[in-house]
Coordinates of C-alpha atoms in Angstrom, one line a residue:
M14 CA 82.8 68.8 -10.7
F15 CA 80.3 70.8 -12.7
I16 CA 80.3 74.4 -11.7
D17 CA 78.0 76.8 -13.6
R18 CA 78.0 79.9 -11.5
V19 CA 80.8 81.6 -9.7
A20 CA 81.9 85.1 -8.5
V21 CA 85.3 86.3 -9.8
F22 CA 87.3 89.3 -8.6
V23 CA 89.3 90.8 -11.4
R24 CA 91.9 93.6 -11.6
G25 CA 93.6 95.2 -14.5
G26 CA 97.3 95.7 -14.4
A27 CA 98.7 99.0 -13.1
G28 CA 100.3 101.3 -15.6
G29 CA 104.1 101.9 -15.3
A30 CA 105.4 105.2 -14.0
G31 CA 106.9 107.8 -16.2
I32 CA 110.3 109.1 -15.4
A33 CA 111.8 112.5 -15.2
S34 CA 115.2 112.6 -16.8
F35 CA 117.3 114.8 -19.0
A36 CA 119.7 114.1 -21.9
K37 CA 123.3 114.4 -21.0
R38 CA 125.1 116.9 -23.1
K39 CA 128.8 117.6 -23.0
G40 CA 129.4 121.0 -21.4
K41 CA 125.9 121.5 -20.2
P42 CA 124.6 120.5 -16.8
R43 CA 121.2 119.4 -18.2
G44 CA 119.9 118.8 -21.7
K45 CA 116.4 118.4 -23.0
P46 CA 113.8 116.2 -21.1
D47 CA 114.1 112.6 -22.3
G48 CA 112.1 110.7 -19.7
G49 CA 110.1 107.8 -21.2
S50 CA 106.5 107.1 -20.4
G51 CA 105.3 104.0 -18.5
G52 CA 103.7 101.1 -20.3
P53 CA 99.9 100.5 -19.8
G54 CA 98.7 97.7 -17.6
G55 CA 97.3 94.5 -19.1
N56 CA 93.6 93.9 -19.4
V57 CA 91.6 91.0 -18.0
V58 CA 89.9 89.4 -21.0
I59 CA 87.2 86.7 -20.9
V60 CA 87.2 84.5 -24.0
A61 CA 84.7 81.8 -25.1
D62 CA 86.6 78.6 -25.6
S63 CA 85.0 75.4 -26.7
S64 CA 87.7 73.3 -25.0
V65 CA 86.4 74.6 -21.6
S66 CA 83.3 72.9 -20.2
T67 CA 83.0 74.2 -16.6
L68 CA 83.7 77.2 -14.4
L69 CA 85.4 75.1 -11.8
E70 CA 88.8 76.7 -12.3
Y71 CA 87.4 80.1 -11.2
S72 CA 85.7 78.6 -8.2
R73 CA 89.1 77.4 -7.0
R74 CA 91.0 80.6 -8.0
P75 CA 88.5 83.5 -8.0
H76 CA 91.0 86.3 -7.8
R77 CA 92.6 87.2 -11.2
R78 CA 94.9 90.1 -12.1
A79 CA 96.6 91.2 -15.3
A80 CA 100.3 92.1 -15.4
D81 CA 101.5 95.6 -14.6
G82 CA 103.2 97.8 -17.2
T83 CA 106.9 98.5 -16.8
H84 CA 108.3 101.9 -15.9
G85 CA 109.7 104.4 -18.4
Q86 CA 113.4 105.0 -18.6
G87 CA 115.7 107.8 -19.7
S88 CA 116.7 108.3 -23.4
L89 CA 113.0 108.2 -24.4
R90 CA 112.7 104.5 -23.6
H91 CA 109.1 103.8 -22.8
G92 CA 107.8 101.0 -20.6
R93 CA 106.3 97.7 -22.0
R94 CA 102.7 97.0 -21.8
G95 CA 101.6 94.5 -19.2
E96 CA 100.4 91.1 -20.4
D97 CA 96.7 90.5 -20.5
E98 CA 95.1 87.9 -18.2
I99 CA 93.1 85.7 -20.5
L100 CA 90.2 83.8 -18.9
G101 CA 88.8 81.0 -21.0
V102 CA 85.1 80.1 -20.3
P103 CA 82.6 77.7 -21.9
L104 CA 80.5 78.7 -24.8
G105 CA 77.3 80.1 -23.4
T106 CA 78.8 81.9 -20.5
V107 CA 77.1 85.1 -19.4
I108 CA 79.0 87.9 -17.6
L109 CA 77.1 89.8 -15.0
D110 CA 77.5 92.5 -12.4
P111 CA 76.9 91.4 -8.8
D112 CA 73.4 93.0 -9.0
G113 CA 72.5 90.7 -11.9
T114 CA 72.9 93.2 -14.8
V115 CA 74.1 91.4 -17.9
I116 CA 77.4 92.8 -19.2
A117 CA 78.1 90.3 -22.0
D118 CA 76.9 87.0 -23.4
L119 CA 79.5 84.9 -25.1
V120 CA 78.0 82.1 -27.3
E121 CA 80.5 81.7 -30.1
E122 CA 84.1 80.4 -30.3
G123 CA 86.6 83.2 -29.7
Q124 CA 84.2 85.9 -28.7
S125 CA 85.8 88.0 -26.0
F126 CA 85.1 90.8 -23.7
V127 CA 87.5 93.1 -21.7
V128 CA 86.1 92.9 -18.2
S129 CA 88.8 94.9 -16.5
E130 CA 91.0 97.5 -18.2
G131 CA 94.6 98.0 -17.3
G132 CA 95.7 101.4 -16.0
R133 CA 97.2 104.1 -18.3
G134 CA 101.0 104.4 -18.1
G135 CA 102.3 107.6 -16.6
L136 CA 103.8 110.2 -18.9
G137 CA 107.5 110.8 -18.7
N138 CA 108.7 114.4 -18.6
A139 CA 109.5 114.4 -22.3
A140 CA 105.7 114.0 -23.0
L141 CA 104.8 116.8 -20.6
V142 CA 106.7 119.4 -22.5
N143 CA 104.5 122.2 -23.9
R144 CA 104.9 125.9 -24.7
N145 CA 104.4 126.9 -21.1
L146 CA 106.4 124.0 -19.6
K147 CA 109.8 123.7 -21.4
A148 CA 111.7 121.5 -19.0
P149 CA 109.4 119.7 -16.4
G150 CA 111.3 118.1 -13.6
F151 CA 108.6 115.7 -12.8
A152 CA 106.6 112.8 -14.4
E153 CA 103.3 111.0 -13.9
Q154 CA 102.7 107.9 -11.9
G155 CA 100.9 105.1 -13.6
E156 CA 97.2 104.5 -13.0
Y157 CA 95.8 101.5 -11.1
G158 CA 93.9 99.0 -13.2
V159 CA 90.1 98.7 -12.9
E160 CA 89.2 96.4 -10.0
R161 CA 85.7 94.8 -9.9
E162 CA 83.7 91.8 -9.0
I163 CA 81.8 89.9 -11.7
V164 CA 79.7 86.8 -11.8
L165 CA 80.1 84.2 -14.5
E166 CA 77.0 82.1 -15.2
L167 CA 76.9 79.2 -17.7
K168 CA 73.9 78.5 -19.8
L169 CA 74.5 75.3 -21.7
M170 CA 74.4 75.5 -25.5
A171 CA 72.0 72.7 -26.2
D172 CA 69.6 72.4 -29.2
A173 CA 67.1 70.4 -27.3
A174 CA 66.4 70.0 -23.5
L175 CA 64.8 67.0 -21.7
I176 CA 62.5 68.3 -19.0
G177 CA 60.6 66.2 -16.6
F178 CA 59.9 65.2 -13.0
P179 CA 62.6 63.4 -10.9
N180 CA 62.8 59.8 -11.9
A181 CA 61.0 60.3 -15.2
G182 CA 63.8 58.5 -17.1
K183 CA 65.5 61.5 -18.7
S184 CA 69.0 60.3 -17.9
T185 CA 68.2 56.8 -19.2
M186 CA 66.9 58.4 -22.4
I187 CA 70.0 60.6 -23.1
A188 CA 72.2 57.6 -22.4
A189 CA 70.2 55.5 -24.9
V190 CA 70.4 58.1 -27.8
S191 CA 73.9 59.4 -27.3
A192 CA 77.3 58.6 -25.8
A193 CA 76.5 60.5 -22.6
Q194 CA 77.0 58.5 -19.4
P195 CA 74.9 60.1 -16.7
K196 CA 74.4 58.7 -13.2
I197 CA 71.2 56.5 -13.3
A198 CA 69.4 55.0 -10.2
D199 CA 65.9 54.3 -9.0
Y200 CA 65.5 57.2 -6.6
P201 CA 64.5 60.8 -7.1
F202 CA 67.1 63.6 -7.9
T203 CA 69.7 61.1 -9.1
T204 CA 70.8 63.7 -11.7
L205 CA 72.4 66.6 -9.8
V206 CA 74.1 68.3 -12.7
P207 CA 73.0 68.8 -16.4
N208 CA 74.2 66.2 -18.9
L209 CA 75.0 66.9 -22.5
G210 CA 74.9 64.3 -25.3
V211 CA 75.3 64.5 -29.1
V212 CA 72.4 62.7 -30.9
E213 CA 73.0 61.4 -34.4
V214 CA 70.0 61.0 -36.8
G215 CA 71.4 59.8 -40.1
D216 CA 73.8 62.4 -41.3
R217 CA 72.4 65.0 -38.9
Q218 CA 73.3 65.6 -35.3
F219 CA 72.2 67.8 -32.5
V220 CA 73.1 68.5 -28.8
M221 CA 70.6 67.4 -26.2
A222 CA 70.7 68.4 -22.5
D223 CA 69.3 66.3 -19.6
V224 CA 68.2 68.9 -17.0
P225 CA 67.9 67.8 -13.4
G226 CA 64.3 66.9 -12.4
L227 CA 61.8 69.7 -11.7
I228 CA 59.0 69.8 -9.3
E229 CA 56.1 72.2 -8.7
G230 CA 57.6 75.5 -7.4
A231 CA 61.0 75.0 -9.0
A232 CA 61.1 78.5 -10.4
E233 CA 60.7 79.8 -6.8
G234 CA 63.5 77.6 -5.5
K235 CA 61.9 74.3 -4.6
G236 CA 63.7 71.0 -5.2
L237 CA 67.0 70.9 -7.1
G238 CA 66.1 71.6 -10.6
H239 CA 65.5 75.3 -10.1
E240 CA 69.3 75.8 -10.0
F241 CA 69.5 74.5 -13.6
L242 CA 66.4 76.1 -15.2
R243 CA 68.8 78.5 -16.9
H244 CA 70.1 75.6 -19.0
T245 CA 66.8 75.4 -20.8
E246 CA 67.0 79.0 -22.0
R247 CA 69.1 78.4 -25.1
A248 CA 67.3 75.2 -26.2
R249 CA 65.4 75.6 -29.5
V250 CA 63.2 72.5 -28.8
L251 CA 61.8 71.4 -25.4
V252 CA 61.1 67.7 -24.8
Y253 CA 58.7 67.0 -22.0
V254 CA 59.4 63.5 -20.6
L255 CA 56.4 62.3 -18.7
D256 CA 56.2 59.3 -16.3
P257 CA 52.9 57.4 -16.1
S258 CA 54.3 55.0 -13.5
D259 CA 53.3 54.8 -9.8
L260 CA 56.5 56.6 -8.8
Q261 CA 54.8 59.9 -9.6
T262 CA 52.0 61.3 -7.4
V263 CA 50.3 63.1 -10.3
G264 CA 49.2 62.0 -13.7
I265 CA 51.0 62.8 -17.0
G266 CA 48.5 65.5 -17.9
E267 CA 49.2 67.3 -14.6
Q268 CA 52.9 66.7 -15.0
Y269 CA 52.9 68.5 -18.3
D270 CA 50.9 71.4 -17.0
I271 CA 53.3 71.8 -14.0
L272 CA 56.4 71.6 -16.1
R273 CA 55.1 74.1 -18.6
A274 CA 54.1 76.5 -15.8
E275 CA 57.5 76.3 -14.2
L276 CA 59.2 77.2 -17.5
A277 CA 56.9 80.1 -18.1
A278 CA 57.6 81.4 -14.5
H279 CA 61.3 81.2 -15.1
M280 CA 61.5 83.0 -18.4
P281 CA 58.7 84.6 -20.4
G282 CA 58.2 82.9 -23.7
L283 CA 60.2 79.8 -22.8
S284 CA 57.2 77.5 -22.6
E285 CA 56.0 78.7 -26.0
R286 CA 58.9 77.2 -27.9
P287 CA 58.4 74.1 -30.2
S288 CA 58.0 71.1 -28.0
L289 CA 57.5 67.3 -28.1
V290 CA 55.8 65.3 -25.4
L291 CA 57.3 61.9 -24.7
V292 CA 55.3 59.5 -22.5
N293 CA 58.0 57.3 -21.2
K294 CA 58.1 53.8 -19.6
V295 CA 55.6 52.2 -22.1
D296 CA 57.4 48.9 -21.3
L297 CA 55.9 48.9 -17.8
G298 CA 52.3 48.5 -19.1
D299 CA 49.2 50.6 -18.8
I300 CA 49.7 54.3 -19.5
G301 CA 46.2 55.3 -18.2
D302 CA 43.8 57.9 -19.5
G303 CA 46.3 60.7 -19.5
L304 CA 47.5 59.9 -23.0
S305 CA 44.1 60.5 -24.6
E306 CA 43.8 63.8 -22.7
L307 CA 47.2 65.0 -24.0
K308 CA 46.3 64.1 -27.6
E309 CA 43.0 66.0 -27.3
R310 CA 45.0 69.1 -26.7
E311 CA 46.6 68.7 -30.1
L312 CA 50.1 68.3 -28.7
D313 CA 52.8 66.4 -30.5
V314 CA 52.8 63.3 -28.3
Q315 CA 54.8 60.0 -28.7
V316 CA 55.0 56.9 -26.5
V317 CA 58.5 55.6 -25.9
S318 CA 60.6 53.5 -23.6
A319 CA 64.0 54.8 -22.7
A320 CA 64.8 51.4 -21.2
S321 CA 64.0 49.3 -24.2
G322 CA 64.6 51.9 -26.9
E323 CA 61.0 51.6 -28.3
G324 CA 60.0 54.7 -30.1
L325 CA 63.2 56.7 -29.5
A326 CA 64.4 56.7 -33.2
D327 CA 61.1 58.3 -34.3
A328 CA 61.3 60.8 -31.5
M329 CA 64.8 61.8 -32.3
A330 CA 64.0 62.2 -36.0
W331 CA 61.1 64.5 -35.0
I332 CA 63.4 66.6 -33.0
A333 CA 66.0 66.8 -35.8
D334 CA 63.3 67.7 -38.3
T335 CA 62.0 70.5 -36.0
L336 CA 65.4 71.9 -35.5
D337 CA 66.0 72.0 -39.2
A338 CA 63.0 74.2 -39.5
I339 CA 64.1 76.6 -36.8
P340 CA 66.8 79.2 -37.8
A341 CA 69.7 78.9 -35.4
Q342 CA 69.5 82.6 -34.5
S343 CA 65.7 82.8 -34.1
L344 CA 65.7 82.5 -30.3
Q345 CA 68.4 85.2 -29.7
D346 CA 67.6 88.6 -28.4
P347 CA 67.2 91.0 -31.4
D348 CA 69.5 93.4 -29.7
R349 CA 72.3 90.9 -29.8
A350 CA 74.8 90.8 -32.7
G351 CA 75.7 87.2 -33.5
G352 CA 74.8 86.2 -30.0
F353 CA 76.9 88.8 -28.3
M354 CA 75.2 91.2 -26.0
L355 CA 76.9 94.1 -24.3
H356 CA 75.5 96.6 -21.8
R357 CA 77.6 99.6 -20.9
P358 CA 76.7 101.0 -17.5
V359 CA 76.3 104.8 -17.1
S360 CA 79.6 106.3 -16.1
T361 CA 79.8 107.4 -12.4
D362 CA 83.4 108.4 -12.6
L363 CA 83.5 111.2 -10.0
A364 CA 82.3 110.6 -6.4
V365 CA 82.8 112.7 -3.2
E366 CA 82.4 111.2 0.3
A367 CA 82.6 113.0 3.6
T368 CA 84.5 111.2 6.3
Q369 CA 85.8 112.0 9.8
A370 CA 89.2 112.7 8.4
G371 CA 88.0 115.0 5.7
W372 CA 86.8 114.4 2.1
V373 CA 87.5 111.4 -0.1
V374 CA 87.3 111.9 -3.9
S375 CA 87.2 108.8 -6.1
G376 CA 87.2 108.4 -9.9
R377 CA 89.7 107.8 -12.6
A378 CA 89.8 111.4 -13.8
A379 CA 90.5 112.7 -10.3
E380 CA 93.2 110.1 -9.7
R381 CA 94.8 110.8 -13.0
A382 CA 94.9 114.5 -12.2
V383 CA 97.2 114.1 -9.2
A384 CA 99.2 111.2 -10.6
F385 CA 102.6 112.9 -10.4
N386 CA 105.7 111.5 -8.8
D387 CA 106.4 114.6 -6.8
L388 CA 103.7 117.1 -6.0
T389 CA 106.1 119.2 -3.8
I390 CA 107.3 120.7 -7.0
P391 CA 105.3 123.9 -7.4
I392 CA 104.7 123.5 -11.1
A393 CA 103.5 119.9 -10.7
A394 CA 101.2 121.0 -7.9
D395 CA 99.8 123.9 -10.1
L396 CA 99.2 121.5 -13.0
A397 CA 97.4 119.0 -10.7
A398 CA 95.2 121.8 -9.4
A399 CA 94.3 122.8 -12.9
R400 CA 93.5 119.2 -13.9
L401 CA 91.3 118.8 -10.8
K402 CA 89.4 121.9 -11.7
N403 CA 88.9 120.8 -15.3
A404 CA 87.7 117.4 -14.1
G405 CA 85.0 119.1 -12.0
V406 CA 86.5 118.1 -8.6
D407 CA 86.5 121.6 -7.2
E408 CA 82.9 122.1 -8.2
A409 CA 81.9 118.7 -6.7
L410 CA 83.6 119.4 -3.4
I411 CA 82.0 122.8 -3.0
A412 CA 78.6 121.3 -3.9
A413 CA 79.2 118.6 -1.2
G414 CA 80.0 121.3 1.4
A415 CA 83.8 121.3 1.5
E416 CA 85.4 124.5 2.7
P417 CA 88.9 126.0 2.1
G418 CA 91.4 124.3 4.3
D419 CA 89.6 120.9 4.5
D420 CA 91.7 117.8 3.9
V421 CA 91.0 116.0 0.7
R422 CA 92.2 112.5 -0.1
I423 CA 92.5 111.2 -3.7
G424 CA 94.0 107.7 -3.8
D425 CA 97.2 107.9 -1.7
I426 CA 97.4 111.7 -2.0
V427 CA 96.2 114.0 0.8
F428 CA 96.1 117.8 0.3
E429 CA 94.4 120.9 1.6
F430 CA 91.5 122.1 -0.4
Q431 CA 92.1 125.5 -1.8
P432 CA 89.6 126.2 -4.6
D433 CA 90.5 128.5 -7.4
D434 CA 88.3 131.6 -7.2
E435 CA 88.7 132.3 -10.9
P436 CA 85.9 131.0 -13.2

């Protein structure tokens, strides 16, 4: 089954907890702090892999999580890092936020993106020692990994795309010029998924895509082809396959205009790419007056028959010559480096929300501030309070209307808000 768009829920591994321990020394009840720190959680990494052709695996298993880091131990033994969760995707996969914002575009073999980071490992008490804290009897908990929803969207990596109305003969054509074996039948919308084929012209070759048939209004969701318009976006050459037979209700001139308008509506500039017009089914007889009209527009027009093979060799040679003249990177966004595009969202790390039970503060800095294994220890509580103040939590709570004595929840920790009056 061909799946080209899927929502995936990812979570980085949790960091391991640090430990509070002390070296055992003969004759002394407690030696120096020697508690090791927890290992960081693994990341969820998406990697472009040419051996993967569909997103079906993520449709079946949409929840993915990296491994947790292990806990620290005594004698300065630190926890191991959690293993990354590697998600292989087809070349041409775009990673998006649920709102449609592009996060990354993976178009080359091996390109990768960390979509969900693992949590930081908690510090052991040996790492918490400073000039004011000589022998801490507490340690940090590990952080949770980042949890988020993403959307994976595949845009096929084809050099040329066959575009036409349903039943125009696109599938017959790609089967005739390549080893592709699409479903072919004498009824509209036979092609329900895009088909890829490798076309050889002498010692040259290129990848051609057969896009499901388009109808007027496809860019607005009519018909079936609108779901696959994205697969035309990476094509460097567009091949309009026109059908002069009685199966179509409009002539070939109007077919061309409708197809071009749909591409322009889907993506600005798409319809302006180098193109070839193939008037198919010449074996059926009279083509009509539309051919003369197309040639008067100074378009590159050829008459072919996908069924008999007439004219296909010349048409494929034209496509190969045109591709040779177009730099492979010329259609990529100038902001992309080697086809990779990354958008980093503005950080919204600290958030305060009023609830019936009190105040809820979220954000990694706030969660890290209270990530101690025992906040009943006065020194640990004081250190957490100082961290919260430095992270801006006190200021944010006061700005939101919190008053001394209000309950505040950060993660699993609930405490009474007592702001520090000192600046």
